[in-house]
mmCIF file of C-alpha atoms in Angstrom:
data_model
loop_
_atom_site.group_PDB
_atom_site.id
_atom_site.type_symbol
_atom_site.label_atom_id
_atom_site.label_comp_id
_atom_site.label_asym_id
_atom_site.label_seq_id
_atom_site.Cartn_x
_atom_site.Cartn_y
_atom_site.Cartn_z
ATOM 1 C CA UNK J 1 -9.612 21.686 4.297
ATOM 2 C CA UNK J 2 -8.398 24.901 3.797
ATOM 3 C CA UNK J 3 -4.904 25.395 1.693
ATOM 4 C CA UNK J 4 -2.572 28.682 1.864
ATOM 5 C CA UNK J 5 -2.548 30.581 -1.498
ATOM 6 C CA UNK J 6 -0.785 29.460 -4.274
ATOM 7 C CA UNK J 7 -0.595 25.898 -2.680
ATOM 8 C CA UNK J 8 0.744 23.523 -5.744
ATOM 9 C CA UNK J 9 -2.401 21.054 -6.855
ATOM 10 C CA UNK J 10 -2.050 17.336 -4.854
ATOM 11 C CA UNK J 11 -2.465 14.653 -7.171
ATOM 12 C CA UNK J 12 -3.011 10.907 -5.831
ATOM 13 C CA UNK J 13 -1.536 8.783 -8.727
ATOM 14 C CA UNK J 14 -3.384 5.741 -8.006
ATOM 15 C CA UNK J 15 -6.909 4.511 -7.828
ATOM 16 C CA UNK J 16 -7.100 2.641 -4.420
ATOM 17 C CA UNK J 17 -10.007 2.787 -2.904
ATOM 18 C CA UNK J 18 -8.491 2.397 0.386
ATOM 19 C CA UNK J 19 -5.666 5.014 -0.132
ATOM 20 C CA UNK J 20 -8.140 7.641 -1.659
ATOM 21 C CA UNK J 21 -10.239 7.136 1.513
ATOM 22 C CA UNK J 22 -7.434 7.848 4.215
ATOM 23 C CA UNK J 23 -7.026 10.794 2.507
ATOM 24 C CA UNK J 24 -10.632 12.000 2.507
ATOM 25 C CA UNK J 25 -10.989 11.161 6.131
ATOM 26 C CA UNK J 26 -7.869 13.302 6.504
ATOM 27 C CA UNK J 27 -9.640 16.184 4.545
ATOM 28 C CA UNK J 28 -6.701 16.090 2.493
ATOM 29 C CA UNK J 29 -7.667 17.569 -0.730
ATOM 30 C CA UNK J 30 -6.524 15.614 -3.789
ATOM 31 C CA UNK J 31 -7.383 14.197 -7.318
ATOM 32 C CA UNK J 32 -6.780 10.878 -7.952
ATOM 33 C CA UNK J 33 -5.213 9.989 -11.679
ATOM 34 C CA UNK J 34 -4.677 6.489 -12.685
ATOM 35 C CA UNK J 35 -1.571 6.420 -13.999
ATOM 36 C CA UNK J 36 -1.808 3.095 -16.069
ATOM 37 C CA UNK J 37 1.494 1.252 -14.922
ATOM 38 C CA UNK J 38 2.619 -2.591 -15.575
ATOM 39 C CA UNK J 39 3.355 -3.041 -11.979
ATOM 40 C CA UNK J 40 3.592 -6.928 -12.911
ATOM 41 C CA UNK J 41 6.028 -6.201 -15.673
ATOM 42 C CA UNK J 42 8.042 -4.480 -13.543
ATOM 43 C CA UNK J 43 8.242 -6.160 -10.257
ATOM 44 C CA UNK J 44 9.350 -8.923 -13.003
ATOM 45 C CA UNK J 45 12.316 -7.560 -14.005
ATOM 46 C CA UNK J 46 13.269 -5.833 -10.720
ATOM 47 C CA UNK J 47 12.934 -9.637 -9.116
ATOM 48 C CA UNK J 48 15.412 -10.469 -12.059
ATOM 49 C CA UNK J 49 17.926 -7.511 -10.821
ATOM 50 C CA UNK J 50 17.675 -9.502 -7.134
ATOM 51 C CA UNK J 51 16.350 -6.035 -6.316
ATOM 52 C CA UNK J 52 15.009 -6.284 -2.036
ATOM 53 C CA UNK J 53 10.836 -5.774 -1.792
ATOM 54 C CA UNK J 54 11.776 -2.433 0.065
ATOM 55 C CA UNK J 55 13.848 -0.878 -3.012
ATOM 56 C CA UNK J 56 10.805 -2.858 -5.437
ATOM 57 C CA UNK J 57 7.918 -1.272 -3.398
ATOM 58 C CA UNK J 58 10.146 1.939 -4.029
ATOM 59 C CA UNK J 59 10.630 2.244 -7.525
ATOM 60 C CA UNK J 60 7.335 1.221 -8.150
ATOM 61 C CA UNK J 61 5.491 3.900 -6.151
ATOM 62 C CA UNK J 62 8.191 6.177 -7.706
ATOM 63 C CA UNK J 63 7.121 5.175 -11.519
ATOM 64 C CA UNK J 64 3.396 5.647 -10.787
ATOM 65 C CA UNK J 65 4.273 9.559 -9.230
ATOM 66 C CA UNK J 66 6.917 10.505 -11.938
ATOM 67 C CA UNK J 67 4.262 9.199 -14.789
ATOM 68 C CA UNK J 68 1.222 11.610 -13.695
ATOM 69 C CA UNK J 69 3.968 14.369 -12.599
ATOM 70 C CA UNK J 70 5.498 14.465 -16.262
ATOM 71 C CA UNK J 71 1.776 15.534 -17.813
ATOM 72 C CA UNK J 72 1.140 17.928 -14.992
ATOM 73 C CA UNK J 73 3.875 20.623 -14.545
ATOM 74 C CA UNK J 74 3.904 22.121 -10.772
ATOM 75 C CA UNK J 75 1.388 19.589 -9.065
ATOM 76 C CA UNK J 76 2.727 17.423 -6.106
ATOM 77 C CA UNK J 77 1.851 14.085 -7.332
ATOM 78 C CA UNK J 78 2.236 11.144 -4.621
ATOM 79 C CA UNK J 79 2.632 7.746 -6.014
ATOM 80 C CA UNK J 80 2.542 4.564 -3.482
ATOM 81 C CA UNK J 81 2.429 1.064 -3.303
ATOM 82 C CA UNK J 82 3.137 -1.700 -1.376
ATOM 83 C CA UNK J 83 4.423 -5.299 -1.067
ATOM 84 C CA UNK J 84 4.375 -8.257 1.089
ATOM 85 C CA UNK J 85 7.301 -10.213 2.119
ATOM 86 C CA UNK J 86 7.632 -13.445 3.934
ATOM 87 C CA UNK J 87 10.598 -15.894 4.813
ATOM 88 C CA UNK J 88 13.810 -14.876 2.884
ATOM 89 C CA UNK J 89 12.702 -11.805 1.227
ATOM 90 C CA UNK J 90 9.877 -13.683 -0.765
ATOM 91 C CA UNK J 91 7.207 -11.928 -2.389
ATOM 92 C CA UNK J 92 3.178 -12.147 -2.319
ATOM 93 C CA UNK J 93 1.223 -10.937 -4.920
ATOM 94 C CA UNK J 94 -3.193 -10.245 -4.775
ATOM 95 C CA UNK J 95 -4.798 -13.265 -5.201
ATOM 96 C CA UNK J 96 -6.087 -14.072 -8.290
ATOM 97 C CA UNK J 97 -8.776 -16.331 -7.253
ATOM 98 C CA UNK J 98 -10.667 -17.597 -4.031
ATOM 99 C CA UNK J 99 -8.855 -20.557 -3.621
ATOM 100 C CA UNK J 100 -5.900 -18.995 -4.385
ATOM 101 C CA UNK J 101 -6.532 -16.906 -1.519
ATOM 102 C CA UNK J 102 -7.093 -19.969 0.674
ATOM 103 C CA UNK J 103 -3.590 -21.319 -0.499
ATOM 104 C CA UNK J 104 -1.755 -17.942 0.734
ATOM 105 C CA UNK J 105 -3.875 -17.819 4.003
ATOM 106 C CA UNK J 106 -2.679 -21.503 4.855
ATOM 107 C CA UNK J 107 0.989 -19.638 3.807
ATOM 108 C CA UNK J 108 1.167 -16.928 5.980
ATOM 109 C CA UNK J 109 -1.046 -18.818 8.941
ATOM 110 C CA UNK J 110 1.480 -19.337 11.977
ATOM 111 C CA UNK J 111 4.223 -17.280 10.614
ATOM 112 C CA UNK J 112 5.216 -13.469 10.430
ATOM 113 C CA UNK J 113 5.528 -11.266 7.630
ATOM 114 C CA UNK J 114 5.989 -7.779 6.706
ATOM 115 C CA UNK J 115 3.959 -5.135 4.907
ATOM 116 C CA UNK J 116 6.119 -2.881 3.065
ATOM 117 C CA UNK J 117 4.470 0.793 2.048
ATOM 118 C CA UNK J 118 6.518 3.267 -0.038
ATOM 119 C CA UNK J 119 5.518 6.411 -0.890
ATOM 120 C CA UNK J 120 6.997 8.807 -3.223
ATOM 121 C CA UNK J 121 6.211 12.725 -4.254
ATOM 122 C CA UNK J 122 7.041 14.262 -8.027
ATOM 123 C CA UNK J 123 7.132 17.452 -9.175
ATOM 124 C CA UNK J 124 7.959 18.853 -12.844
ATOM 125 C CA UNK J 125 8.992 14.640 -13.359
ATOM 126 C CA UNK J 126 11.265 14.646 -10.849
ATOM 127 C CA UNK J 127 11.154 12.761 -7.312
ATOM 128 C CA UNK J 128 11.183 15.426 -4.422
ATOM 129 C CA UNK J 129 10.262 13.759 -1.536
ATOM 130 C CA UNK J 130 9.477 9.643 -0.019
ATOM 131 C CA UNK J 131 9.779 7.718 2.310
ATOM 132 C CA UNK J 132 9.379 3.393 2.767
ATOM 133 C CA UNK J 133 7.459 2.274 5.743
ATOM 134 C CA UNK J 134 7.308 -1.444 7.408
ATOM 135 C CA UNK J 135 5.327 -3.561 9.459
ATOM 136 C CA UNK J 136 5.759 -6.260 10.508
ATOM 137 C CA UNK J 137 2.383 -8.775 11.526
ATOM 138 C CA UNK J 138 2.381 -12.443 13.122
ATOM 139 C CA UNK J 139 -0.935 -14.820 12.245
ATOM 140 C CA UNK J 140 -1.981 -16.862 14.189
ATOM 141 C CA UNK J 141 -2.644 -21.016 13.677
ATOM 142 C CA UNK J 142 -6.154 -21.428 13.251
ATOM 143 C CA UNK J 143 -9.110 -23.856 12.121
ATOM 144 C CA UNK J 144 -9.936 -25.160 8.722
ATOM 145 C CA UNK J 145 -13.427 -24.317 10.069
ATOM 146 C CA UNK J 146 -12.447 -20.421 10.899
ATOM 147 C CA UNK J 147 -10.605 -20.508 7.566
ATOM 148 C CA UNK J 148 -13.737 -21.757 5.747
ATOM 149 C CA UNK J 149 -16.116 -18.847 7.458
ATOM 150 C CA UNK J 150 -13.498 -16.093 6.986
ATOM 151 C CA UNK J 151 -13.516 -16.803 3.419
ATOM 152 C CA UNK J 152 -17.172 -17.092 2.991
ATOM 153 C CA UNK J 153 -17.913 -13.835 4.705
ATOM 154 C CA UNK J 154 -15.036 -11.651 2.949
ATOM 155 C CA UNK J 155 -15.466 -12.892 -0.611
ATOM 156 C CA UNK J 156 -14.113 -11.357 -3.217
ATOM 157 C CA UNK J 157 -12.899 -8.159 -1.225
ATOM 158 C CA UNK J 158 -9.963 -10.924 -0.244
ATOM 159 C CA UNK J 159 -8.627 -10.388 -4.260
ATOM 160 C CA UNK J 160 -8.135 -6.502 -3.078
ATOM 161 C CA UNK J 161 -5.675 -6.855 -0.717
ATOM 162 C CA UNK J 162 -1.947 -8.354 -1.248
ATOM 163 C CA UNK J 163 -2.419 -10.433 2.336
ATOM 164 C CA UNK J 164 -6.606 -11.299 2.001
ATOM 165 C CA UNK J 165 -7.173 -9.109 4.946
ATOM 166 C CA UNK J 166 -8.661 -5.973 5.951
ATOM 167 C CA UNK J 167 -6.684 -4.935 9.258
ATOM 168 C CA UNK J 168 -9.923 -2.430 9.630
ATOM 169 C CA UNK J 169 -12.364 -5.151 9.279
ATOM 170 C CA UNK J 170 -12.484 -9.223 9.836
ATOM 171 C CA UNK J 171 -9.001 -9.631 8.998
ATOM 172 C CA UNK J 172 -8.297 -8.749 12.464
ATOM 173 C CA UNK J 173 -9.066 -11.586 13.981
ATOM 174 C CA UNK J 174 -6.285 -13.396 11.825
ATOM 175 C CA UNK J 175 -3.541 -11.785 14.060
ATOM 176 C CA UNK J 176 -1.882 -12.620 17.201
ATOM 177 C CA UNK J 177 0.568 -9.797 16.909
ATOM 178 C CA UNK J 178 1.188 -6.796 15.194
ATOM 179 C CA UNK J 179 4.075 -3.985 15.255
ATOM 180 C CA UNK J 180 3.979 -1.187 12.984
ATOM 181 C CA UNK J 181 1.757 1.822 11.868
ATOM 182 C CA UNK J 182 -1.758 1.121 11.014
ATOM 183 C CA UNK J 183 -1.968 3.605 8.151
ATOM 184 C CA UNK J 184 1.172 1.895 6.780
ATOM 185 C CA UNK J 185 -0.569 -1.242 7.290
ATOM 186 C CA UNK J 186 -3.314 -0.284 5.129
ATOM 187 C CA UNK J 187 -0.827 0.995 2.679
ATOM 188 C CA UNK J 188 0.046 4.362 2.694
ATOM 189 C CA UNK J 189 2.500 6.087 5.245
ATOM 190 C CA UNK J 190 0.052 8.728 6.143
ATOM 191 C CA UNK J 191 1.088 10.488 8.802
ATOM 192 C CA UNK J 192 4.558 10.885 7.086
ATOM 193 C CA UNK J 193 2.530 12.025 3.855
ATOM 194 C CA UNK J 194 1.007 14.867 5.971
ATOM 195 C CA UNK J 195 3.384 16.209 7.448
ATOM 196 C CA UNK J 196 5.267 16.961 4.082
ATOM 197 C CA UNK J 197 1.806 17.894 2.747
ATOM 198 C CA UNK J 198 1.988 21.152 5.442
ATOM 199 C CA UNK J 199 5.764 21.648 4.467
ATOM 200 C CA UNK J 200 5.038 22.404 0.901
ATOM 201 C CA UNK J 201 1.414 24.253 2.368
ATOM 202 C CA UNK J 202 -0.925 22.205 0.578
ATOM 203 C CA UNK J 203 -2.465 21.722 4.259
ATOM 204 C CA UNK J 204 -2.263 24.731 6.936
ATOM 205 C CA UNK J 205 0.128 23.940 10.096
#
C-alpha cells in the first residue's frame, strides 16, 4: 500500500494474530511491537474501581498504545483490546483450559452477550485518537453432542479467543443472532481504524 511522504510510522502494539491479519488483508502497513502489559493485573484493579467493561476494554487498549508510543517518538501506535460481558456487566476472561472452555460455552449457550473492542492511537505518549466498539451476539441452546464435536474439532484454538469461537470459522454455527460489526467482532474496529489511518496519510484517500 502506498503512503504519502512523510507519513508518521504505524505501529500495532499487540501481537494478535488475528488483529495483525485484518490489517495485512487491508494492506495496511504496520509493525507489530509487543508491548509486555499485565492486562490481568489491571483489569484487577479496574474491577476493584467498579470501573464498566467499556471504560476497562478502554484503558487497557490505551496502556498497551501509550507504552510502545513513549519509546518511539512520532509513530502512530494503535493499541486494542477487547472484553466480553454477559448478564449485569460481568466479565469473561480466555479460557485457561479445555474444560474450562466447556464450562463458559454451557455459560453463554442460550443467552446474549456483548463483545466489546476498543481501540486507541498514541503519539509522542500521548492518546490522540479511539474509539470503543460493541456487539452484541445471541447463542443458541444446543446438544451436549454438538458441544462435544465443536470442542473436539477446535481444540486448543478455543484458549485464543475470550468467547471459544471463531466468528470466521466453526464458531458460527454457535449463533442464532448477531448485531454488530464483524471486524469489531473479531476485535478490532477496523473500518474506524482506517479511516483515521487516511486522516493522518498513513494510507492514500
Amino acid at each position: 500500500m502506498a503512503v504519502e511522504q512523510g507519513a508518521p510510522a504505524f505501529i500495532l502494539a499487540s501481537t494478535s494474530a488475528s488483529r495483525q491479519a485484518m490489517l495485512k488483508s487491508a494492506n495496511v502497513p504496520f509493525e507489530a511491537v509487543p508491548p509486555y502489559v499485565d492486562e490481568d493485573e489491571l483489569k484487577i484493579s479496574l474491577q476493584a474501581q467498579k470501573a464498566s467493561p467499556r471504560a476497562i476494554a478502554d484503558a487497557l487498549a490505551e496502556t498497551k498504545a501509550l507504552k510502545i508510543s513513549s519509546r518511539i517518538p512520532g509513530a502512530l501506535v494503535l493499541g486494542c483490546d477487547q472484553v466480553l460481558s454477559y448478564g449485569k456487566a460481568e466479565m469473561m476472561d480466555k479460557p485457561r483450559s479445555l474444560e474450562e472452555a466447556r464450562e463458559h460455552l454451557q455459560l453463554l449457550a442460550g443467552k446474549e452477550h456483548k463483545l466489546i473492542s476498543a481501540a486507541v492511537i498514541a503519539q509522542n505518549g500521548k492518546p490522540v485518537w479511539r474509539v470503543v466498539d460493541t456487539a452484541s451476539l445471541t447463542m443458541r441452546t444446543f446438544s451436549p453432542e454438538f458441544l462435544d464435536d465443536y470442542i473436539a474439532r477446535e481444540g486448543e484454538a478455543l484458549l485464543s479467543s475470550v468467547g471459544c469461537y471463531r466468528l470466521e470459522g466453526l464458531g458460527s454455527q454457535l449463533f442464532s443472532r448477531i448485531n454488530g460489526d464483524f471486524f469489531t467482532i473479531l476485535g478490532l474496529p477496523l473500518l474506524q481504524v482506517l479511516e483515521y489511518l487516511r486522516e493522518r496519510k498513513v494510507l492514500l484517500r
